[in-house]
CSV table of C-alpha atoms and ligand atoms in Angstrom, one decimal:
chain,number,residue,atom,x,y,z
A,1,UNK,CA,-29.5,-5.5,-1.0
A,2,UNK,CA,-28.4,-4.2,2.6
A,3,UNK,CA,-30.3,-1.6,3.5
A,4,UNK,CA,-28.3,1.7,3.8
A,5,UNK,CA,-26.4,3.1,6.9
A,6,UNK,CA,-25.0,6.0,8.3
A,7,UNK,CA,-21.0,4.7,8.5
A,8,UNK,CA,-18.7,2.4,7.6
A,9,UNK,CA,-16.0,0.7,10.0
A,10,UNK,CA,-12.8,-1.2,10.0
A,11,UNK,CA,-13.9,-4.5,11.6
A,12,UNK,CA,-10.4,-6.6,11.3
A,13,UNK,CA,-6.9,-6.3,9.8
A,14,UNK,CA,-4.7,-9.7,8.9
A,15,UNK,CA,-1.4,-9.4,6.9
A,16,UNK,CA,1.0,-11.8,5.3
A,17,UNK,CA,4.7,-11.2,4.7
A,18,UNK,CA,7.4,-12.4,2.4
A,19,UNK,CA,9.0,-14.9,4.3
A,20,UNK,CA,12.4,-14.1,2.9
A,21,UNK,CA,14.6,-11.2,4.4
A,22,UNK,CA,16.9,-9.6,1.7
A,23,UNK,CA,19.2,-6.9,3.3
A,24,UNK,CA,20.7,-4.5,1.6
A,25,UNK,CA,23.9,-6.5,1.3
A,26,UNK,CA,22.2,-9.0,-1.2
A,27,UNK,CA,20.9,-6.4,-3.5
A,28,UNK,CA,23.9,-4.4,-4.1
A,29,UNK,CA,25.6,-7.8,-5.5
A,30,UNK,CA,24.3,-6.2,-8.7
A,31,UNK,CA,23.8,-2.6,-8.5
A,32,UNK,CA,26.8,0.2,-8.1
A,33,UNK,CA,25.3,0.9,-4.6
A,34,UNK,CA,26.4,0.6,-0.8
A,35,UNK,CA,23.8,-0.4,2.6
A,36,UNK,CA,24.9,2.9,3.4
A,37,UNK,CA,23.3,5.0,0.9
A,38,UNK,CA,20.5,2.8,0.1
A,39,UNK,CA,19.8,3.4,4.6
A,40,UNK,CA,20.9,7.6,4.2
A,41,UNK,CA,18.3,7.8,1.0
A,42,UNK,CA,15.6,5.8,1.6
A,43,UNK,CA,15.9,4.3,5.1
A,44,UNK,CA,15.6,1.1,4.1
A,45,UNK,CA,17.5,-1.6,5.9
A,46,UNK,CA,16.4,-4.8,4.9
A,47,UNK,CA,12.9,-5.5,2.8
A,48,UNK,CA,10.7,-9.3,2.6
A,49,UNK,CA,10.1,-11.2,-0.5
A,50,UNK,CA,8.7,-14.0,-1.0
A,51,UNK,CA,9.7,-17.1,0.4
A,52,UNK,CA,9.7,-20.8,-1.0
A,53,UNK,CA,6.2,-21.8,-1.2
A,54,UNK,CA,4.5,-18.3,-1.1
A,55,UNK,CA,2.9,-16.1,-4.1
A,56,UNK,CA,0.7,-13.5,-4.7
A,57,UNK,CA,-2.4,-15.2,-4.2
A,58,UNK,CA,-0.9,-17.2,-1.1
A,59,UNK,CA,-0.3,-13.7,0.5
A,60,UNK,CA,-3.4,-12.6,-0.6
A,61,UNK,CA,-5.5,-15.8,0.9
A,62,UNK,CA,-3.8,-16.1,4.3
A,63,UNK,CA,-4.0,-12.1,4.7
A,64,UNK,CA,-7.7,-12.2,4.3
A,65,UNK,CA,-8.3,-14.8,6.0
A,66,UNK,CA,-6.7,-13.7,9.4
A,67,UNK,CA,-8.1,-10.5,8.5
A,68,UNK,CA,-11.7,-12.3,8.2
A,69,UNK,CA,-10.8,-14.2,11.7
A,70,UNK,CA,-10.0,-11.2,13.6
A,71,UNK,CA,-13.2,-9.3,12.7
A,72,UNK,CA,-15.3,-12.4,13.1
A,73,UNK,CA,-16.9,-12.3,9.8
A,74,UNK,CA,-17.4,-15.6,8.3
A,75,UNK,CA,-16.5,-15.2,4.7
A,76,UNK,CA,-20.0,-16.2,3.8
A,77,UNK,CA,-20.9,-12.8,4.6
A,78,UNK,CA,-18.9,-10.9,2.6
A,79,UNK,CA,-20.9,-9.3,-0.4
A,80,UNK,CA,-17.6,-7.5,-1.8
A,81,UNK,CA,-14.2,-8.9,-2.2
A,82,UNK,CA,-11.9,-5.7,-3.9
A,83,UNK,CA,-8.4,-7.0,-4.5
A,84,UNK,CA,-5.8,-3.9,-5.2
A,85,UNK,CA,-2.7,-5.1,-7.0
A,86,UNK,CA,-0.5,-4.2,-9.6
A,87,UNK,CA,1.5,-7.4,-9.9
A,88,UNK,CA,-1.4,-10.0,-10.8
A,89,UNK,CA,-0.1,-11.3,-14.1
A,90,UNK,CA,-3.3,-12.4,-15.3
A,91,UNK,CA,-4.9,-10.0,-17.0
A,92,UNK,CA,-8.0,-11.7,-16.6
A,93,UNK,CA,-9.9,-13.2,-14.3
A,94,UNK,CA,-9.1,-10.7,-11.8
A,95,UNK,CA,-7.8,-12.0,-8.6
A,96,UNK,CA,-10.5,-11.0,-6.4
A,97,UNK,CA,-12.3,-13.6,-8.2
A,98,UNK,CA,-10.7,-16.5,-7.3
A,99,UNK,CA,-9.6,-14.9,-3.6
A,100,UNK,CA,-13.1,-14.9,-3.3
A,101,UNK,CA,-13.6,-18.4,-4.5
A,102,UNK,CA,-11.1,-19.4,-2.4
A,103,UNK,CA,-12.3,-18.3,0.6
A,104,UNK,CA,-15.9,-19.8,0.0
A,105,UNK,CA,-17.6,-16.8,-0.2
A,106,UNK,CA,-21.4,-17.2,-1.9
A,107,UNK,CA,-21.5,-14.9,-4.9
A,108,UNK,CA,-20.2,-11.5,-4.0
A,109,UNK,CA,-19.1,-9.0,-6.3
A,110,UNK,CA,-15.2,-9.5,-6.6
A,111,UNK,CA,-13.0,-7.0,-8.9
A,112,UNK,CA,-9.4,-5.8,-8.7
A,113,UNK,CA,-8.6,-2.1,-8.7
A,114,UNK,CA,-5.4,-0.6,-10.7
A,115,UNK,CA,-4.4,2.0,-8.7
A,116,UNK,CA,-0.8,0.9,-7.6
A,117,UNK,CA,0.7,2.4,-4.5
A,118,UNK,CA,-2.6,3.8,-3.8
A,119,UNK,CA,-4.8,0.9,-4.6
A,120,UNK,CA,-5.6,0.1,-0.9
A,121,UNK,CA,-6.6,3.6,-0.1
A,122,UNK,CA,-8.8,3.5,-3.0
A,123,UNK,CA,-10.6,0.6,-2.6
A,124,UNK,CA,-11.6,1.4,1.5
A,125,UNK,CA,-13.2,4.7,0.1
A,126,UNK,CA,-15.5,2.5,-2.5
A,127,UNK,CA,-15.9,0.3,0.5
A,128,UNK,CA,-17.1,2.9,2.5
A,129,UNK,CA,-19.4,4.3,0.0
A,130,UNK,CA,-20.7,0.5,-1.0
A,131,UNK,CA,-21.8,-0.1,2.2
A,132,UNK,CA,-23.2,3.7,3.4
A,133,UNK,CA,-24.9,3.7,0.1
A,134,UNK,CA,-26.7,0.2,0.6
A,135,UNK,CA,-24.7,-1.9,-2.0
A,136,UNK,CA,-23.3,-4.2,0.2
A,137,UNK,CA,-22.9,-5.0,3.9
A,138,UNK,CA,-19.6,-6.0,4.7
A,139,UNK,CA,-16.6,-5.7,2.3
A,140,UNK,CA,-13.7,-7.4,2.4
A,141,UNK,CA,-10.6,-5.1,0.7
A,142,UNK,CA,-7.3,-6.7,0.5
A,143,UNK,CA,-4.2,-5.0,-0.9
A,144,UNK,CA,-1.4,-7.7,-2.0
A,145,UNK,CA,1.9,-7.3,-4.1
A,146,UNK,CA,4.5,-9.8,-5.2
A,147,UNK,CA,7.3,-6.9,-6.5
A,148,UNK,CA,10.0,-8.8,-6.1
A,149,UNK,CA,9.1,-11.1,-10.2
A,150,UNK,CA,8.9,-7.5,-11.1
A,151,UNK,CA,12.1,-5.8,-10.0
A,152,UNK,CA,15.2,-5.5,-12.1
A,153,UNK,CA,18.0,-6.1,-9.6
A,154,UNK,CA,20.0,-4.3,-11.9
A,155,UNK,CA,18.4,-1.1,-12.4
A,156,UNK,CA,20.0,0.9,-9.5
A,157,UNK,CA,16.7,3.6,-9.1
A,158,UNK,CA,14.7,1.0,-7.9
A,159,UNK,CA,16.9,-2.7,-7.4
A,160,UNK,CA,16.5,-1.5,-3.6
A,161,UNK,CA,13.1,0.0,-3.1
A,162,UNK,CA,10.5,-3.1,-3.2
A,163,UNK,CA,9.0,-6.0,-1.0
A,164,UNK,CA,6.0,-8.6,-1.2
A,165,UNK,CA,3.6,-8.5,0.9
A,166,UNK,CA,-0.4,-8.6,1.5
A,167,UNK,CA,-2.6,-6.6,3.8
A,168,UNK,CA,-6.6,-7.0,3.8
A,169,UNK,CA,-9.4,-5.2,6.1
A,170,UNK,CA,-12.8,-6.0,6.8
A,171,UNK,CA,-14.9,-3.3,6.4
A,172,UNK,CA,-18.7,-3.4,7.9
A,173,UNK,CA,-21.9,-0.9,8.7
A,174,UNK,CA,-21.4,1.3,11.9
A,175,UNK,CA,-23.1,3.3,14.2
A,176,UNK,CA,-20.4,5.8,14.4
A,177,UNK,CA,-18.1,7.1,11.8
A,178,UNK,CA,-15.2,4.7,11.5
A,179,UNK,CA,-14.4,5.8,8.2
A,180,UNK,CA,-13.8,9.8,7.3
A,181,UNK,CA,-14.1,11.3,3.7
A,182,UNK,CA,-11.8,9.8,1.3
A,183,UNK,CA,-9.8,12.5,-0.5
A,184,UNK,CA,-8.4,11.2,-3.8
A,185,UNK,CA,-7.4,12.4,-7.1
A,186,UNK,CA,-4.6,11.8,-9.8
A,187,UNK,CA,-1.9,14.2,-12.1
A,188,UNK,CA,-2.1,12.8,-15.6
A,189,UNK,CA,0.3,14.7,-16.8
A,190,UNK,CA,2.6,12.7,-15.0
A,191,UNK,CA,1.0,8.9,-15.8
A,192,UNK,CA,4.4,7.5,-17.1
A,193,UNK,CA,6.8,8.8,-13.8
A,194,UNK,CA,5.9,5.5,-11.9
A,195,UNK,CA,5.6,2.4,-14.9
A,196,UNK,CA,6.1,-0.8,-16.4
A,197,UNK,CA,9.4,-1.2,-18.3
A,198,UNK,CA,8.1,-2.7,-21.6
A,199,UNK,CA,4.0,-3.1,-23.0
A,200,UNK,CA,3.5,-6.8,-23.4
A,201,UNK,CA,3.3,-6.6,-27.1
A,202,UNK,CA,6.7,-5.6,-27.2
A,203,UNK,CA,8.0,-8.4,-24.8
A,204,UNK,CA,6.3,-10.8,-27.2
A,205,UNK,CA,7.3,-9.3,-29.7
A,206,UNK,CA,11.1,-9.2,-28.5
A,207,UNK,CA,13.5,-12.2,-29.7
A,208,UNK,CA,14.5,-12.3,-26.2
A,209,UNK,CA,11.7,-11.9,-24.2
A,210,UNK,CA,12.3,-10.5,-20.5
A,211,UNK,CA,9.6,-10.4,-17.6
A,212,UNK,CA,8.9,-6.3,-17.6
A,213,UNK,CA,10.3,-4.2,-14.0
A,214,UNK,CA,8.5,-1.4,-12.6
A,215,UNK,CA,10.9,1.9,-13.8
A,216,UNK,CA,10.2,5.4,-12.4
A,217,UNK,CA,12.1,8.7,-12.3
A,218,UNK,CA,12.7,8.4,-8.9
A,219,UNK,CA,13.2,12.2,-7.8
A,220,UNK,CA,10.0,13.4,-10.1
A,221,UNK,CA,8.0,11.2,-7.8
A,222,UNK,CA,9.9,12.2,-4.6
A,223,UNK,CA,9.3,15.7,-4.7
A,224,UNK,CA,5.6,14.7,-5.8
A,225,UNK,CA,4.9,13.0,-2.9
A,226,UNK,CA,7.2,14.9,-0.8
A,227,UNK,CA,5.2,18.5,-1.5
A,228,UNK,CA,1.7,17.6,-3.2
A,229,UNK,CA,1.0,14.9,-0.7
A,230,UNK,CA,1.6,17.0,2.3
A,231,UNK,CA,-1.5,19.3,1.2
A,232,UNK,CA,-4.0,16.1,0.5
A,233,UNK,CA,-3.3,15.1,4.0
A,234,UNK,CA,-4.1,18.3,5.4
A,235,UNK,CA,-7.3,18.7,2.5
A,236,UNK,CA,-8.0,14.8,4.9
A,237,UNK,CA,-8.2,16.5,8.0
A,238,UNK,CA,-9.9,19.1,7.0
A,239,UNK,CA,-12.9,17.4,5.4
A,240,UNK,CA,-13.0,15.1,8.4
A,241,UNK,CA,-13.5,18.1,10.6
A,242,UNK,CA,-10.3,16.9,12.4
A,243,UNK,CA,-6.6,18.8,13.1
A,244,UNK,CA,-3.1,16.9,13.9
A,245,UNK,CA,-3.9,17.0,17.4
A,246,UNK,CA,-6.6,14.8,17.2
A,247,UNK,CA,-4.3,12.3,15.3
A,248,UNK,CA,-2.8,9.0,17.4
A,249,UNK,CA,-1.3,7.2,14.5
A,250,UNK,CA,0.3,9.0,11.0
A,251,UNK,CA,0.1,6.0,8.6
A,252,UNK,CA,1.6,7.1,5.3
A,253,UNK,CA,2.4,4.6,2.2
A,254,UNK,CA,6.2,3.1,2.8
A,255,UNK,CA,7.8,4.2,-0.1
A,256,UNK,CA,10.5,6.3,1.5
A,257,UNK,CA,11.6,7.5,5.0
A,258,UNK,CA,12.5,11.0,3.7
A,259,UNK,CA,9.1,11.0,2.5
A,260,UNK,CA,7.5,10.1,5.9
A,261,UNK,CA,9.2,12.6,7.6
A,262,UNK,CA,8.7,15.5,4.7
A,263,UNK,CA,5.0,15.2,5.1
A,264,UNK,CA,5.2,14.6,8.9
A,265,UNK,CA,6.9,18.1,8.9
A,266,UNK,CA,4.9,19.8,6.2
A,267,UNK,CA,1.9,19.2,8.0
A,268,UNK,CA,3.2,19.6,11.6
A,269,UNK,CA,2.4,16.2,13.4
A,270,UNK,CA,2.8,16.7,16.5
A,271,UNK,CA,5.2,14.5,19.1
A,272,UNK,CA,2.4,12.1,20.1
A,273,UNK,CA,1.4,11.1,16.6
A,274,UNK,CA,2.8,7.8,16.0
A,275,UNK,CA,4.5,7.2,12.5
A,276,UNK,CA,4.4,4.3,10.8
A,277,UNK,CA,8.0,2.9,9.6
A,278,UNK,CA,7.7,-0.3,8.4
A,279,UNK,CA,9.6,0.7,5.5
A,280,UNK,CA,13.0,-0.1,7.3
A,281,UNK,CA,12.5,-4.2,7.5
A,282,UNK,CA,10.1,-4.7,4.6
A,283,UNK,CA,10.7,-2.1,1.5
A,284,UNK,CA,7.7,-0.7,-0.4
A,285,UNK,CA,4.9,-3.1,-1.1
A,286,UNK,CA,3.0,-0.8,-3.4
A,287,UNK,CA,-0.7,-1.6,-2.5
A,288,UNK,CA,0.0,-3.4,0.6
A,289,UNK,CA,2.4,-1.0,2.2
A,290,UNK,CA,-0.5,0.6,4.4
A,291,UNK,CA,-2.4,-1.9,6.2
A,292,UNK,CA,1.3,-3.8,6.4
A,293,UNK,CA,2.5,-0.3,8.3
A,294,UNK,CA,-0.8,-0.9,10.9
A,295,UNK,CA,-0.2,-3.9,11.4
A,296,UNK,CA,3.6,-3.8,12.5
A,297,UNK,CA,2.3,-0.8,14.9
A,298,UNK,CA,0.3,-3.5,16.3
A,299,UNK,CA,3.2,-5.9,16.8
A,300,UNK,CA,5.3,-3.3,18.5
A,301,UNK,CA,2.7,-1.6,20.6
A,302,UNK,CA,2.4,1.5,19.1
A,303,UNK,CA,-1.4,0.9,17.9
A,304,UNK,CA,-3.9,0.3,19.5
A,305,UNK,CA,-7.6,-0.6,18.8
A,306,UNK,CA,-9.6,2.4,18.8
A,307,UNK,CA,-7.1,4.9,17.7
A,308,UNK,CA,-7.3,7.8,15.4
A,309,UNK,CA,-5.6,7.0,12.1
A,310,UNK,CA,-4.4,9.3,9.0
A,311,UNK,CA,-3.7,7.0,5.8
A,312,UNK,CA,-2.7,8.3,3.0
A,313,UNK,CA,-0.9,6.8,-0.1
A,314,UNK,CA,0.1,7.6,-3.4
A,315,UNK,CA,2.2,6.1,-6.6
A,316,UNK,CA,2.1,5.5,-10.3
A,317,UNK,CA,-0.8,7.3,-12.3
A,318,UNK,CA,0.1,9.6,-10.3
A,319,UNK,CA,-2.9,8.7,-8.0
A,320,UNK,CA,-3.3,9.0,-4.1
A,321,UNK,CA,-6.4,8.7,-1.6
A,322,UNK,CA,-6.3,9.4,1.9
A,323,UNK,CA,-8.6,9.0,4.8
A,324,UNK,CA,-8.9,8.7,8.5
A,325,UNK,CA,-10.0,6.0,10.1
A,326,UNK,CA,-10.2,4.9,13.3
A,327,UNK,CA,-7.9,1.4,13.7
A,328,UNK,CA,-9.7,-2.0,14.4
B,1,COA,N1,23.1,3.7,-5.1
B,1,COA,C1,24.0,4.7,-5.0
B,1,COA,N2,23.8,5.9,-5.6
B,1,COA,C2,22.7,6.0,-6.4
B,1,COA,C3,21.7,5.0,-6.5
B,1,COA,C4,22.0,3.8,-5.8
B,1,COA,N3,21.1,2.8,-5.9
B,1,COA,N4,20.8,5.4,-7.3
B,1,COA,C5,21.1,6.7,-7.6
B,1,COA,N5,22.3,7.0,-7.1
B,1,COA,C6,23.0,8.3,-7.2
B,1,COA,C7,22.6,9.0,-8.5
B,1,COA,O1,23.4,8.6,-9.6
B,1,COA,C8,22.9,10.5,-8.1
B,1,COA,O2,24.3,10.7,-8.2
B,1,COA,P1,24.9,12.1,-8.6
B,1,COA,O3,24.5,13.1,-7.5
B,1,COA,O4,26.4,11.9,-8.6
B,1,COA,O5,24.3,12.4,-9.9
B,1,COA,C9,22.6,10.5,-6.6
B,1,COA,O6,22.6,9.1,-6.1
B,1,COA,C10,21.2,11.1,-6.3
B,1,COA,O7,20.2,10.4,-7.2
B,1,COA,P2,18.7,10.7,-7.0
B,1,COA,O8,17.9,9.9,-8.0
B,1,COA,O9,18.5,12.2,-7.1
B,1,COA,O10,18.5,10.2,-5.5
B,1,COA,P3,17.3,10.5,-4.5
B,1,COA,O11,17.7,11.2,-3.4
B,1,COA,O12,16.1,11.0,-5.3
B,1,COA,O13,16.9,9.0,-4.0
B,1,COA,C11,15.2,7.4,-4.5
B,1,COA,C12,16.5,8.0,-5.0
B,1,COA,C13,14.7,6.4,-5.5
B,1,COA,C14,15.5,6.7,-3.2
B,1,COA,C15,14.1,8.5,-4.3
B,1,COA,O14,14.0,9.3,-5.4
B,1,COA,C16,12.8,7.9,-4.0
B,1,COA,O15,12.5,7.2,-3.0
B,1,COA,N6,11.8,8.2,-4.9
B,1,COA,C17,10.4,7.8,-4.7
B,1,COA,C18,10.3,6.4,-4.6
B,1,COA,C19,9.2,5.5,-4.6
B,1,COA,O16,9.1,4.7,-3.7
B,1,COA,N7,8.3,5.4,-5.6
B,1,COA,C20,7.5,4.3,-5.7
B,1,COA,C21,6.1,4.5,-5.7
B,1,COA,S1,5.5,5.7,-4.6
């Protein structure tokens, strides 16, 4: 086993999109719905699905590998692959496994995490405390969704709201901290606001058996996120020691622009915090949604290597984890 160290680091980021653009236009073929309201409500203007050749684990493969290429870790060294997903529809092997196989890895320990929205953030704080505990050396954590087999385009709350997408990290030992003090936690008493439609024993069990959509009562889980994850972002800077000021980047889960800029006002970013919106052209990709936000601030210059990072996310469970981190 690696011996133990005192941090852990982002080392690379690599991202794959849905090739396909869907505006707004498309999706309202089949909803009672305008591109206006859908913009007004949740700012989104256009989202990504998948395109012809692409899936889940297509995503998922060319993510990590350009996220393996850009930290300059041959996959050889990986000794954890954690996939976070919540539209593999396998329910077993998980698809770590076989990512890991994939990317001819030699043996690491490879597991998916169920965690939806939040899955991502989840899976960098085990990474963190995998490798600052000694259990493994450099992890590779990939978040990848394909929402688009699991939307109904006919259910109005949420025909609008989701896009596919895959975003992985490699995460290594460090000198200095590159990682702060996950917070995370979940509301129980809200586990069935974010969910799949129907159980699978009652799809096979129907005469007319329909692929199952993700529902949720989509106000319940605004004003959740809106409110409650305003105070974990501020319970994330103040376990890391750290105040808005000291902020560069604000890189919240996409699931809605009112969302972004309710927390951004709860906990009083200030004007030179940059704000992740990638929202607008690619929808909410669930467990990808965060490192697909960095990586767009890449592509239009408003991140940079080095900077200071606030990530938070949150979804169905209700779960969330957040954490700063400074960007690769
Ligand atoms: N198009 C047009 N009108 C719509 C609509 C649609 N697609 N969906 C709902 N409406 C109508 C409602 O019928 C309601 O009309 P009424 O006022 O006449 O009753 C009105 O718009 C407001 O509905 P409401 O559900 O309160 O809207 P909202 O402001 O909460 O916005 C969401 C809806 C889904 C955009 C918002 O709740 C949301 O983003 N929630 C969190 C979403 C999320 O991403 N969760 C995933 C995991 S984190």
């Amino acid at each position: 086993m690696p011996a133990t160290v005192p941090h852990a680091a982002l080392l690379g980021l690599g991202v794959d999109r849905g090739k396909r653009v869907v505006p707004n236009s498309e999706v309202i073929e089949a909803i009672d719905s305008s591109d206006e309201w859908i913009q007004q409500r949740s700012g989104i203007k256009e989202r990504r699905w998948v395109g012809p050749g692409q899936t889940l684990e297509t995503m998922a493969l060319a993510a990590s590998q350009r996220a393996l290429e850009s930290a300059d870790i041959a996959a050889q060294q990986l000794d954890a692959v954690l996939v976070a997903t919540c539209t593999h529809t396998m329910q077993t092997p998980a698809l770590a496994a076989k990512l890991a196989h994939q990317l001819g890895t030699e043996g690491p320990v490879a597991f998916d995490i169920s965690a939806a929205c939040a899955g991502f953030s989840h899976a960098l704080g085990l990474a963190t405390d995998m490798i600052r505990g000694g259990t493994a050396r450099h992890v590779l954590v990939v978040g990848a969704e394909l929402l688009s087999a699991m939307t109904s385009r006919t259910d109005r709350g949420t025909a609008f709201i989701f896009g596919d997408g895959a975003g992985a990290v490699v995460v290594g030992p460090s000198e200095v901290p590159g990682i702060g003090p996950v917070v995370w936690g979940s509301d129980g008493e809200q586990y069935d606001a974010i969910r799949q439609s129907t159980d699978w024993r009652d799809v096979l069990a129907s005469e007319s058996p329909v692929m199952p959509y993700i529902q949720m009562d989509g106000s319940t889980v605004f004003r959740w996120a809106s409110f409650e994850m305003a105070k974990v972002a501020q319970q994330t800077l103040d376990r890391s020691g750290l105040t808005v000021d000291d902020l560069d980047l604000f890189i919240p889960h996409q699931a809605n622009m009112r969302i972004i800029d309710a927390m951004a006002r709860a906990i009083k970013l200030p004007d030179h915090v940059r704000i992740a919106r990638d929202i607008a052209e690619q929808g909410n990709t669930s467990a990808a949604s965060v490192p697909l936000a960095l990586a767009r601030m890449y592509e239009e210059g408003t991140a940079r290597s080095g900077d200071l990072a606030l990530m938070i996310a949150f979804g169905a469970g209700l779960s969330y984890a957040a954490q700063v981190v400074r960007v690769p």
